[in-house]
Coordinates of C-alpha atoms in Angstrom, one line a residue:
Chain A
X1 CA -0.3 30.3 43.8
X2 CA -0.4 26.7 44.7
X3 CA -3.3 26.0 42.4
X4 CA -1.6 27.6 39.5
X5 CA 1.5 25.5 40.0
X6 CA -0.5 22.4 40.1
X7 CA -2.3 23.4 37.0
X8 CA 1.0 24.0 35.2
X9 CA 2.2 20.6 36.4
X10 CA -1.0 19.0 35.1
X11 CA -0.5 20.6 31.7
X12 CA 3.1 19.4 31.6
X13 CA 2.0 15.9 32.4
X14 CA -0.6 16.1 29.6
X15 CA 2.0 17.1 27.1
X16 CA 4.2 14.2 28.2
X17 CA 1.3 11.8 28.0
X18 CA 0.6 12.9 24.4
X19 CA 4.2 13.1 23.2
X20 CA 5.4 9.8 24.7
X21 CA 3.4 7.5 22.5
X22 CA 3.9 9.7 19.5
X23 CA 7.7 9.7 19.9
X24 CA 7.7 5.9 20.7
X25 CA 6.0 5.2 17.4
X26 CA 8.3 7.6 15.6
X27 CA 11.2 5.7 17.1
X28 CA 9.6 2.4 16.0
X29 CA 9.8 3.6 12.5
X30 CA 13.2 5.3 12.5
X31 CA 15.2 2.8 14.6
X32 CA 14.6 -0.3 12.3
X33 CA 15.4 1.8 9.3
X34 CA 18.6 3.1 10.9
X35 CA 19.5 -0.4 12.1
X36 CA 19.1 -1.5 8.4
X37 CA 21.2 1.3 7.2
X38 CA 24.2 0.8 9.5
X39 CA 24.0 -3.0 9.2
X40 CA 24.6 -2.7 5.5
X41 CA 28.1 -1.4 6.2
X42 CA 29.1 -3.9 8.9
X43 CA 30.2 -7.5 9.1
X44 CA 27.6 -9.9 10.7
X45 CA 29.8 -10.2 13.8
X46 CA 29.8 -6.4 14.2
X47 CA 26.0 -6.4 13.8
X48 CA 25.6 -9.0 16.5
X49 CA 28.0 -7.3 19.0
X50 CA 27.0 -3.7 18.4
X51 CA 23.7 -3.6 16.6
X52 CA 23.1 0.2 16.8
X53 CA 26.6 1.5 16.7
X54 CA 28.0 3.3 13.6
X55 CA 30.2 1.2 11.4
X56 CA 33.9 1.8 11.9
X57 CA 34.6 2.0 8.2
X58 CA 32.3 2.5 5.3
X59 CA 32.5 -1.0 3.8
X60 CA 30.6 -1.5 0.6
X61 CA 31.3 -5.2 0.3
X62 CA 27.8 -6.2 1.3
X63 CA 26.4 -4.0 -1.5
X64 CA 28.6 -5.7 -4.0
X65 CA 27.7 -9.2 -2.6
X66 CA 23.9 -8.3 -2.7
X67 CA 24.3 -7.3 -6.3
X68 CA 26.4 -10.3 -7.3
X69 CA 24.1 -12.9 -5.8
X70 CA 20.8 -11.7 -7.3
X71 CA 21.8 -9.1 -9.8
X72 CA 20.0 -6.3 -8.0
X73 CA 21.3 -3.6 -10.3
X74 CA 20.1 -5.3 -13.4
X75 CA 16.8 -5.9 -11.7
X76 CA 16.6 -2.2 -10.8
X77 CA 17.1 -1.4 -14.4
X78 CA 14.2 -3.7 -15.3
X79 CA 12.1 -1.9 -12.7
X80 CA 13.1 1.5 -14.0
X81 CA 12.2 0.5 -17.5
X82 CA 8.8 -0.9 -16.4
X83 CA 7.9 2.0 -14.2
X84 CA 8.9 4.8 -16.7
X85 CA 7.1 2.9 -19.5
X86 CA 3.9 2.6 -17.5
X87 CA 4.0 6.3 -16.5
X88 CA 4.2 7.3 -20.2
X89 CA 1.3 5.1 -21.1
X90 CA -0.8 6.1 -18.1
X91 CA -0.3 9.9 -18.8
X92 CA -0.9 9.5 -22.5
X93 CA -4.3 7.9 -21.9
X94 CA -5.3 9.6 -18.6
X95 CA -4.7 13.2 -19.6
X96 CA -7.1 13.2 -22.5
X97 CA -9.6 11.3 -20.5
X98 CA -9.4 13.8 -17.6
X99 CA -9.7 16.7 -20.1
X100 CA -12.7 15.2 -21.7
X101 CA -14.5 14.6 -18.4
X102 CA -13.5 18.1 -17.1
X103 CA -14.6 20.0 -20.1
X104 CA -17.7 18.3 -21.4
X105 CA -20.4 18.2 -18.7
X106 CA -22.9 15.6 -19.6
X107 CA -24.2 12.2 -18.8
X108 CA -21.3 10.4 -20.3
X109 CA -18.7 12.4 -18.4
X110 CA -20.5 11.9 -15.1
X111 CA -20.8 8.3 -15.9
X112 CA -17.1 7.9 -16.8
X113 CA -16.0 9.7 -13.6
X114 CA -18.2 7.5 -11.6
X115 CA -16.7 4.4 -13.2
X116 CA -13.2 5.5 -12.5
X117 CA -14.3 6.3 -8.9
X118 CA -15.7 2.8 -8.5
X119 CA -12.6 1.3 -10.1
X120 CA -10.8 2.4 -7.0
X121 CA -12.7 -0.3 -5.2
X122 CA -12.0 -3.1 -7.7
X123 CA -9.1 -4.9 -6.2
X124 CA -6.4 -5.7 -8.7
X125 CA -5.3 -8.7 -6.8
X126 CA -8.6 -10.5 -7.4
X127 CA -7.9 -10.7 -11.1
X128 CA -4.3 -12.0 -10.8
X129 CA -5.1 -15.4 -12.4
X130 CA -7.1 -14.1 -15.4
X131 CA -4.5 -11.4 -15.9
X132 CA -1.8 -14.1 -16.0
X133 CA -3.8 -16.2 -18.4
X134 CA -4.3 -13.1 -20.6
X135 CA -0.5 -12.7 -20.7
X136 CA -0.1 -16.4 -21.6
X137 CA -2.8 -16.3 -24.3
X138 CA -1.5 -13.1 -26.0
X139 CA 2.1 -14.4 -25.8
X140 CA 3.1 -11.3 -23.9
X141 CA 4.4 -13.6 -21.2
X142 CA 7.4 -13.9 -23.4
X143 CA 8.1 -10.2 -22.8
X144 CA 7.0 -9.9 -19.2
X145 CA 8.3 -6.3 -18.7
X146 CA 6.2 -5.1 -21.6
X147 CA 3.2 -6.8 -20.2
X148 CA 3.8 -5.2 -16.8
X149 CA 4.0 -1.8 -18.5
X150 CA 0.6 -2.3 -20.0
X151 CA -0.8 -3.7 -16.8
X152 CA 0.5 -1.1 -14.5
X153 CA -0.9 1.6 -16.8
X154 CA -4.3 0.0 -16.4
X155 CA -3.8 -0.3 -12.6
X156 CA -2.9 3.3 -12.2
X157 CA -5.5 4.7 -14.7
X158 CA -8.4 5.4 -12.2
X159 CA -6.3 7.4 -9.8
X160 CA -4.5 9.3 -12.6
X161 CA -7.7 10.3 -14.2
X162 CA -9.4 11.3 -11.0
X163 CA -6.4 13.4 -9.8
X164 CA -6.0 15.2 -13.2
X165 CA -9.7 16.2 -13.5
X166 CA -9.5 19.2 -11.1
X167 CA -6.4 20.5 -12.9
X168 CA -8.1 20.5 -16.2
X169 CA -11.3 22.0 -14.7
X170 CA -9.2 24.9 -13.4
X171 CA -8.2 26.0 -16.9
X172 CA -10.4 28.9 -18.1
X173 CA -12.5 28.1 -21.1
X174 CA -11.2 31.2 -22.9
X175 CA -7.6 29.9 -23.2
X176 CA -8.7 26.8 -25.0
X177 CA -11.2 28.7 -27.2
X178 CA -8.7 31.2 -28.4
X179 CA -6.3 28.4 -29.3
X180 CA -9.1 26.8 -31.3
X181 CA -9.7 30.1 -33.1
X182 CA -6.1 30.3 -34.0
X183 CA -6.6 27.0 -35.8
X184 CA -4.8 24.7 -33.5
X185 CA -6.1 21.1 -33.7
X186 CA -7.1 19.0 -30.7
X187 CA -3.7 17.3 -30.4
X188 CA -1.8 20.5 -30.8
X189 CA -4.0 22.2 -28.2
X190 CA -3.3 19.4 -25.8
X191 CA 0.4 19.5 -26.3
X192 CA 1.1 23.2 -26.5
X193 CA -1.6 24.9 -24.6
X194 CA -3.1 22.5 -22.0
X195 CA -0.1 20.3 -21.0
X196 CA 2.1 23.1 -19.9
X197 CA -0.6 24.5 -17.7
X198 CA -1.3 21.2 -16.0
X199 CA 2.3 20.3 -15.5
X200 CA 2.2 20.4 -11.7
X201 CA -0.7 17.9 -11.8
X202 CA 1.0 15.7 -14.4
X203 CA 4.3 15.6 -12.4
X204 CA 2.4 14.6 -9.2
X205 CA 0.5 11.9 -11.0
X206 CA 3.7 10.7 -12.7
X207 CA 5.5 10.3 -9.4
X208 CA 2.6 8.5 -7.8
X209 CA 2.3 6.1 -10.7
X210 CA 6.1 5.6 -10.8
X211 CA 6.1 4.7 -7.1
X212 CA 3.2 2.3 -7.5
X213 CA 4.9 0.6 -10.4
X214 CA 8.3 0.5 -8.8
X215 CA 7.0 -0.9 -5.6
X216 CA 4.5 -3.5 -7.0
X217 CA 5.4 -7.0 -6.0
X218 CA 2.9 -9.8 -6.5
X219 CA 2.1 -9.3 -10.2
X220 CA 5.8 -8.9 -11.0
X221 CA 6.5 -12.0 -9.0
X222 CA 4.0 -14.0 -11.1
X223 CA 4.9 -12.6 -14.5
X224 CA 8.7 -12.3 -14.5
X225 CA 11.4 -15.0 -14.8
X226 CA 15.1 -14.9 -13.8
X227 CA 16.1 -12.9 -16.8
X228 CA 13.4 -10.2 -16.2
X229 CA 13.0 -10.0 -12.4
X230 CA 12.1 -6.6 -11.1
X231 CA 13.9 -5.3 -8.1
X232 CA 11.0 -6.2 -5.7
X233 CA 11.1 -9.8 -6.9
X234 CA 14.9 -10.1 -6.8
X235 CA 15.3 -8.6 -3.3
X236 CA 13.6 -11.4 -1.4
X237 CA 15.8 -13.9 -3.1
X238 CA 18.6 -12.6 -0.9
X239 CA 17.1 -14.6 2.0
X240 CA 17.6 -18.3 1.9
X241 CA 14.6 -20.7 2.0
X242 CA 15.7 -21.8 5.4
X243 CA 14.7 -18.4 6.8
X244 CA 11.0 -19.6 6.7
X245 CA 11.9 -22.4 9.2
X246 CA 13.7 -19.9 11.4
X247 CA 17.3 -19.9 10.2
X248 CA 19.3 -16.7 10.5
X249 CA 19.9 -14.7 7.3
X250 CA 23.0 -12.7 6.1
X251 CA 21.5 -9.5 7.6
X252 CA 24.2 -7.2 6.2
X253 CA 23.7 -8.4 2.7
X254 CA 19.9 -8.3 3.0
X255 CA 20.1 -4.7 4.4
X256 CA 22.3 -3.6 1.6
X257 CA 19.8 -5.1 -0.9
X258 CA 16.9 -3.3 0.8
X259 CA 18.8 0.0 0.6
X260 CA 19.5 -0.4 -3.1
X261 CA 15.8 -1.1 -3.7
X262 CA 14.5 2.0 -1.8
X263 CA 17.0 4.6 -2.9
X264 CA 15.0 5.8 -6.0
X265 CA 11.8 6.1 -4.0
X266 CA 13.5 8.0 -1.1
X267 CA 15.0 10.4 -3.5
X268 CA 11.6 11.1 -5.1
X269 CA 10.0 11.3 -1.7
X270 CA 12.6 13.9 -0.5
X271 CA 11.8 16.1 -3.5
X272 CA 8.1 15.8 -3.8
X273 CA 6.9 14.9 -0.3
X274 CA 4.3 17.7 0.3
X275 CA 2.7 17.3 -3.1
X276 CA 2.5 13.6 -2.8
X277 CA 0.6 13.7 0.5
X278 CA -1.8 16.4 -0.7
X279 CA -2.4 14.5 -3.9
X280 CA -3.0 11.3 -2.0
X281 CA -5.4 13.0 0.4
X282 CA -7.2 14.7 -2.4
X283 CA -7.4 11.5 -4.5
X284 CA -8.8 9.6 -1.6
X285 CA -11.4 12.3 -1.0
X286 CA -12.6 12.1 -4.5
X287 CA -12.6 8.3 -4.7
Chain B
X1 CA -16.1 10.8 -25.7
X2 CA -13.2 10.0 -28.1
X3 CA -10.9 11.3 -25.4
X4 CA -12.3 9.3 -22.6
X5 CA -12.9 6.0 -24.3
X6 CA -9.3 4.8 -24.7
X7 CA -8.7 5.1 -21.0
X8 CA -11.9 3.3 -20.1
X9 CA -11.2 0.6 -22.6
X10 CA -7.7 0.1 -21.3
X11 CA -8.9 -0.2 -17.8
X12 CA -11.7 -2.5 -18.9
X13 CA -9.4 -4.9 -20.8
X14 CA -7.1 -5.4 -17.8
X15 CA -9.5 -5.2 -14.9
X16 CA -13.1 -5.8 -15.9
X17 CA -12.7 -8.5 -18.4
X18 CA -10.5 -10.6 -16.1
X19 CA -13.2 -10.2 -13.4
X20 CA -15.7 -11.8 -15.7
X21 CA -13.2 -14.5 -16.7
X22 CA -12.6 -15.2 -13.0
X23 CA -16.3 -16.0 -12.5
X24 CA -16.4 -18.2 -15.7
X25 CA -13.3 -20.1 -14.7
X26 CA -14.6 -20.9 -11.3
X27 CA -17.0 -23.4 -12.9
X28 CA -14.2 -25.3 -14.5
X29 CA -11.8 -28.0 -13.3
X30 CA -8.4 -26.9 -14.6
X31 CA -5.3 -28.2 -12.9
X32 CA -2.6 -27.4 -15.4
X33 CA -1.9 -24.7 -18.0
X34 CA -1.1 -27.4 -20.6
X35 CA -4.4 -29.3 -20.0
X36 CA -7.6 -27.9 -21.2
X37 CA -10.2 -26.7 -18.7
X38 CA -13.2 -29.1 -18.1
X39 CA -16.5 -27.7 -17.1
X40 CA -17.5 -29.1 -13.7
X41 CA -20.5 -27.1 -12.7
X42 CA -20.6 -26.3 -9.0
X43 CA -17.9 -28.8 -8.1
X44 CA -15.3 -26.2 -7.0
X45 CA -17.9 -24.4 -4.9
X46 CA -19.0 -27.7 -3.3
X47 CA -15.3 -28.3 -2.4
X48 CA -15.1 -24.8 -0.8
X49 CA -17.3 -26.1 2.0
X50 CA -15.2 -29.2 2.6
X51 CA -11.8 -27.5 2.5
X52 CA -10.3 -27.3 6.0
X53 CA -7.5 -25.0 4.9
X54 CA -10.1 -22.6 3.4
X55 CA -11.9 -22.5 6.8
X56 CA -8.6 -21.7 8.6
X57 CA -7.8 -19.0 5.9
X58 CA -11.2 -17.4 6.4
X59 CA -10.8 -17.3 10.2
X60 CA -7.2 -15.9 9.8
X61 CA -8.4 -13.3 7.3
X62 CA -11.1 -12.0 9.7
X63 CA -8.5 -11.8 12.4
X64 CA -5.9 -10.2 10.1
X65 CA -8.3 -7.6 8.7
X66 CA -10.2 -7.0 12.0
X67 CA -7.2 -6.6 14.2
X68 CA -5.4 -4.6 11.5
X69 CA -8.2 -2.1 11.2
X70 CA -8.8 -1.9 14.9
X71 CA -5.1 -1.0 15.4
X72 CA -4.7 1.2 12.4
X73 CA -7.8 3.4 12.1
X74 CA -8.3 4.7 15.7
X75 CA -4.5 5.2 16.3
X76 CA -4.1 6.8 12.9
X77 CA -7.0 9.1 13.6
X78 CA -5.7 10.3 17.0
X79 CA -2.2 10.7 15.6
X80 CA -3.6 12.6 12.5
X81 CA -5.6 14.9 14.8
X82 CA -2.5 15.5 16.9
X83 CA -0.5 16.4 13.7
X84 CA -3.3 18.5 12.2
X85 CA -3.2 20.9 15.3
X86 CA 0.4 21.7 14.2
X87 CA 2.2 21.0 17.5
X88 CA 5.9 21.6 17.8
X89 CA 7.8 19.1 15.6
X90 CA 4.8 18.2 13.5
X91 CA 6.6 18.8 10.2
X92 CA 9.5 16.4 10.9
X93 CA 7.0 13.9 12.5
X94 CA 4.9 13.9 9.4
X95 CA 7.9 13.1 7.3
X96 CA 8.8 10.2 9.6
X97 CA 5.2 8.8 9.8
X98 CA 4.7 8.8 6.0
X99 CA 8.0 7.1 5.3
X100 CA 6.7 3.5 5.7
X101 CA 4.2 4.1 2.9
X102 CA 6.9 4.5 0.3
X103 CA 8.8 1.4 1.5
X104 CA 7.6 -1.4 -0.7
X105 CA 6.0 -4.5 0.7
X106 CA 9.0 -6.5 -0.3
X107 CA 11.5 -4.2 1.4
X108 CA 9.4 -4.0 4.5
X109 CA 9.1 -7.8 4.7
X110 CA 12.9 -8.1 4.3
X111 CA 13.4 -5.6 7.1
X112 CA 11.1 -7.4 9.4
X113 CA 12.7 -10.7 8.5
X114 CA 15.9 -9.2 9.9
X115 CA 14.2 -8.0 13.0
X116 CA 12.3 -11.2 13.7
X117 CA 15.0 -13.7 12.9
X118 CA 16.5 -15.8 15.8
X119 CA 19.5 -13.5 16.3
X120 CA 17.4 -10.4 15.2
X121 CA 16.8 -7.1 17.0
X122 CA 13.5 -8.1 18.7
X123 CA 15.1 -11.1 20.5
X124 CA 18.2 -9.0 21.3
X125 CA 16.2 -6.3 22.9
X126 CA 14.2 -8.8 24.9
X127 CA 17.4 -10.4 26.3
X128 CA 18.9 -7.0 26.9
X129 CA 16.0 -6.1 29.3
X130 CA 16.2 -9.6 30.9
X131 CA 13.3 -11.2 29.1
X132 CA 15.2 -13.9 27.2
X133 CA 12.4 -16.3 27.9
X134 CA 10.1 -14.3 25.7
X135 CA 12.4 -14.6 22.8
X136 CA 11.3 -17.0 20.0
X137 CA 11.1 -17.6 16.3
X138 CA 8.5 -15.0 15.8
X139 CA 7.5 -16.0 12.3
X140 CA 7.9 -19.7 12.7
X141 CA 6.1 -20.1 16.1
X142 CA 2.4 -21.0 15.6
X143 CA 1.4 -18.8 18.6
X144 CA 2.9 -15.6 17.3
X145 CA 3.3 -15.9 13.5
X146 CA 0.0 -14.3 12.5
X147 CA 0.4 -11.5 15.0
X148 CA 3.9 -10.9 13.9
X149 CA 2.7 -10.5 10.3
X150 CA -0.1 -8.2 11.3
X151 CA 2.3 -6.0 13.3
X152 CA 4.3 -5.3 10.0
X153 CA 1.0 -4.0 8.5
X154 CA 0.3 -1.8 11.5
X155 CA 3.8 -0.5 11.5
X156 CA 3.3 0.8 8.0
X157 CA -0.4 1.6 8.1
X158 CA -0.8 3.7 11.2
X159 CA 1.7 6.4 10.2
X160 CA 0.8 6.9 6.6
X161 CA -2.9 6.9 7.3
X162 CA -2.3 9.4 10.1
X163 CA -0.5 11.8 7.8
X164 CA -3.4 11.5 5.3
X165 CA -5.9 12.1 8.1
X166 CA -4.0 15.2 9.2
X167 CA -4.1 16.6 5.7
X168 CA -7.9 16.2 5.7
X169 CA -8.4 17.4 9.3
X170 CA -6.2 20.4 8.6
X171 CA -9.1 21.8 6.4
X172 CA -11.3 22.3 9.5
X173 CA -11.1 26.0 10.2
X174 CA -9.4 27.0 13.4
X175 CA -12.4 29.1 14.4
X176 CA -14.5 26.0 15.0
X177 CA -12.0 24.8 17.6
X178 CA -11.7 28.3 19.2
X179 CA -15.4 28.5 19.6
X180 CA -15.5 25.1 21.2
X181 CA -12.7 26.1 23.6
X182 CA -14.6 29.2 24.6
X183 CA -17.4 26.9 25.6
X184 CA -15.0 25.0 27.8
X185 CA -14.4 22.0 25.6
X186 CA -11.2 20.0 26.3
X187 CA -9.1 18.2 23.7
X188 CA -11.0 15.0 24.0
X189 CA -14.3 16.8 23.3
X190 CA -12.7 18.5 20.3
X191 CA -11.8 15.1 18.9
X192 CA -15.2 13.5 19.6
X193 CA -17.5 16.4 18.9
X194 CA -15.7 18.3 16.1
X195 CA -12.8 16.5 14.3
X196 CA -14.5 13.1 14.0
X197 CA -18.0 14.2 13.0
X198 CA -16.6 16.7 10.5
X199 CA -14.5 14.0 8.8
X200 CA -16.6 10.9 9.3
X201 CA -17.1 10.3 5.5
X202 CA -13.3 10.6 5.0
X203 CA -12.6 8.2 7.9
X204 CA -15.1 5.8 6.4
X205 CA -13.4 6.0 3.0
X206 CA -9.9 5.5 4.4
X207 CA -11.2 2.5 6.4
X208 CA -12.6 1.1 3.2
X209 CA -9.3 1.5 1.4
X210 CA -7.3 0.2 4.3
X211 CA -9.7 -2.8 4.5
X212 CA -8.9 -3.6 0.8
X213 CA -5.1 -3.2 1.3
X214 CA -5.2 -5.5 4.3
X215 CA -7.5 -8.0 2.7
X216 CA -5.7 -8.3 -0.6
X217 CA -2.3 -7.1 0.4
X218 CA -2.0 -10.0 2.8
X219 CA -1.2 -12.2 -0.3
X220 CA 2.1 -10.4 -0.9
X221 CA 2.9 -9.9 2.8
X222 CA 2.3 -13.5 3.7
X223 CA 4.1 -14.8 0.6
X224 CA 7.1 -12.7 1.6
X225 CA 7.1 -13.4 5.3
X226 CA 5.8 -16.9 6.0
X227 CA 4.3 -18.5 2.9
X228 CA 1.3 -19.3 5.0
X229 CA 3.2 -21.3 7.6
X230 CA 3.9 -22.6 10.1
X231 CA 1.4 -25.2 9.1
X232 CA -1.5 -23.0 7.8
X233 CA -1.2 -20.6 10.7
X234 CA -0.8 -17.5 8.5
X235 CA -2.9 -18.7 5.6
X236 CA -5.2 -15.9 4.5
X237 CA -7.9 -16.0 1.7
X238 CA -5.8 -13.8 -0.6
X239 CA -2.7 -15.9 -0.1
X240 CA -4.6 -19.2 -0.4
X241 CA -5.8 -18.0 -3.8
X242 CA -2.2 -17.3 -4.9
X243 CA -1.1 -20.7 -3.4
X244 CA -3.8 -22.7 -5.2
X245 CA -3.2 -21.0 -8.5
X246 CA 0.5 -20.6 -8.7
X247 CA 2.0 -23.1 -6.3
X248 CA -0.5 -26.0 -6.3
X249 CA -1.7 -25.4 -9.9
X250 CA -5.4 -25.7 -9.2
X251 CA -6.4 -22.8 -11.4
X252 CA -10.2 -23.5 -11.6
X253 CA -10.5 -24.0 -7.8
X254 CA -8.4 -20.8 -7.1
X255 CA -11.1 -18.9 -9.0
X256 CA -13.8 -20.3 -6.8
X257 CA -11.8 -19.0 -3.9
X258 CA -11.5 -15.6 -5.6
X259 CA -15.3 -15.5 -6.0
X260 CA -15.8 -16.4 -2.4
X261 CA -13.2 -13.8 -1.4
X262 CA -15.0 -11.2 -3.5
X263 CA -18.2 -12.0 -1.6
X264 CA -16.4 -11.7 1.8
X265 CA -14.9 -8.4 0.6
X266 CA -18.3 -7.0 -0.5
X267 CA -19.7 -8.0 2.9
X268 CA -16.8 -6.3 4.7
X269 CA -17.3 -3.2 2.6
X270 CA -21.0 -3.2 3.3
X271 CA -20.3 -3.4 7.1
X272 CA -17.8 -0.5 6.9
X273 CA -20.3 1.6 4.9
X274 CA -23.0 0.9 7.5
X275 CA -20.7 1.6 10.4
X276 CA -19.8 5.0 8.9
X277 CA -23.2 5.9 7.5
X278 CA -24.2 9.5 8.0
X279 CA -27.8 10.4 8.8
X280 CA -29.3 12.2 5.8

């Protein structure tokens, strides 16, 4: 009797010992995000006096201020344009490549797949200077957002191809052959027969590529200027230079800016969370 | 072949050609875009060995990546194992832990700027529990700046890596654990003798990716949080490359740093590969 009770106590202690650090870390993620969210609706005095309390009224002044001082909405528009554009280019090139690799077994296919796998390990950042010089030499630096579209497409190419290969491999040969017998050309087969079947794969890849492009910071920082800032480049401008020497910032305004910049990705995450994680895990496995 | 070539060519134009250009440029002295580059042989490489800041940056990078990986990989693996066993609440916990991955580097840095600032949450919490003396300018204090930056990486890295680990560990069939339990294995044994050995390759791969993210991502994180300061306390190799190319305008020299960084990166990847080798 006594022994059973002590065993139960031990098990309960074990559960607490496991859950305590897990929940502490979960709190370390949630509390700062919550702090940011409520701060965006408060005055800076309210933030200082009652950091975690809910705001008394939903005050959108800080959002308006954040937008006015660094034109965050215009910058979000630039980001949206760049991210969508790069997704289109990525898919247009990656889908045929994945199809080619999936359907034609041979030395070239194996080699191409290996190259894209290795490409995972070529760090983009290492080539930031030559990439900048490429933009200058081709004159594309005059249209930074177009250059970013082309560049992000290249940056996302390996992961897009690798993720799409298994989707194309899963299509039975017969489907494509019968379309071929019906006289459909390669392009028509891709558009009307294959694309609809691999839509789940395409949408996952599209979302991953969109997120990567939307969130990219350092290349956008180097390429864009004040008339073409993306949202990631405009956001840090909300903080004064003095902050680097330890001055306080207008936290409410900064928080409002952060929220504007993360809304699109949170919406996508809410819709496609499961698929994203699976895709990421699978992509990482195959890399 | 016609289908695959455009994608390969696209990638090559933006990634492989620049890599070659980087190596060529490292042999030139080129201090302004409007000037023309002058060949200077090994001059840039010679200077690498004299450059005090580069030495600091190398030491900081090793600390940044080493401490980052030591924090992220083991904790993420344990957390991933925990989640993969589908304990009560695992679904909501997975959502929470993956959230930092979708927050951009820029948004994360702004959030931490708010937390670390003089009147920010970290100092408020410390004074709330009676530890005002510990309060400080976390990002401007030489003794804490580098660690404060690394903490932002761990904050984001542990959770997202854990969720990816749990997706991979979830593929281990339950029967394997049941059999082990019949043999009297406890949870710790399950982790050490089943979960880890069965996913060693995957852990190695994630370590490699995390290594690259920390090593190169430090450029953006440092630029956003500290710009290498105070002094050069948070200078890392990746940020120093950025600094030399785009702030100090020494384009040729920055490419010698890039080549050196590439060498350090390859050595790091070799070490990780060796550490996670599986016996054939």
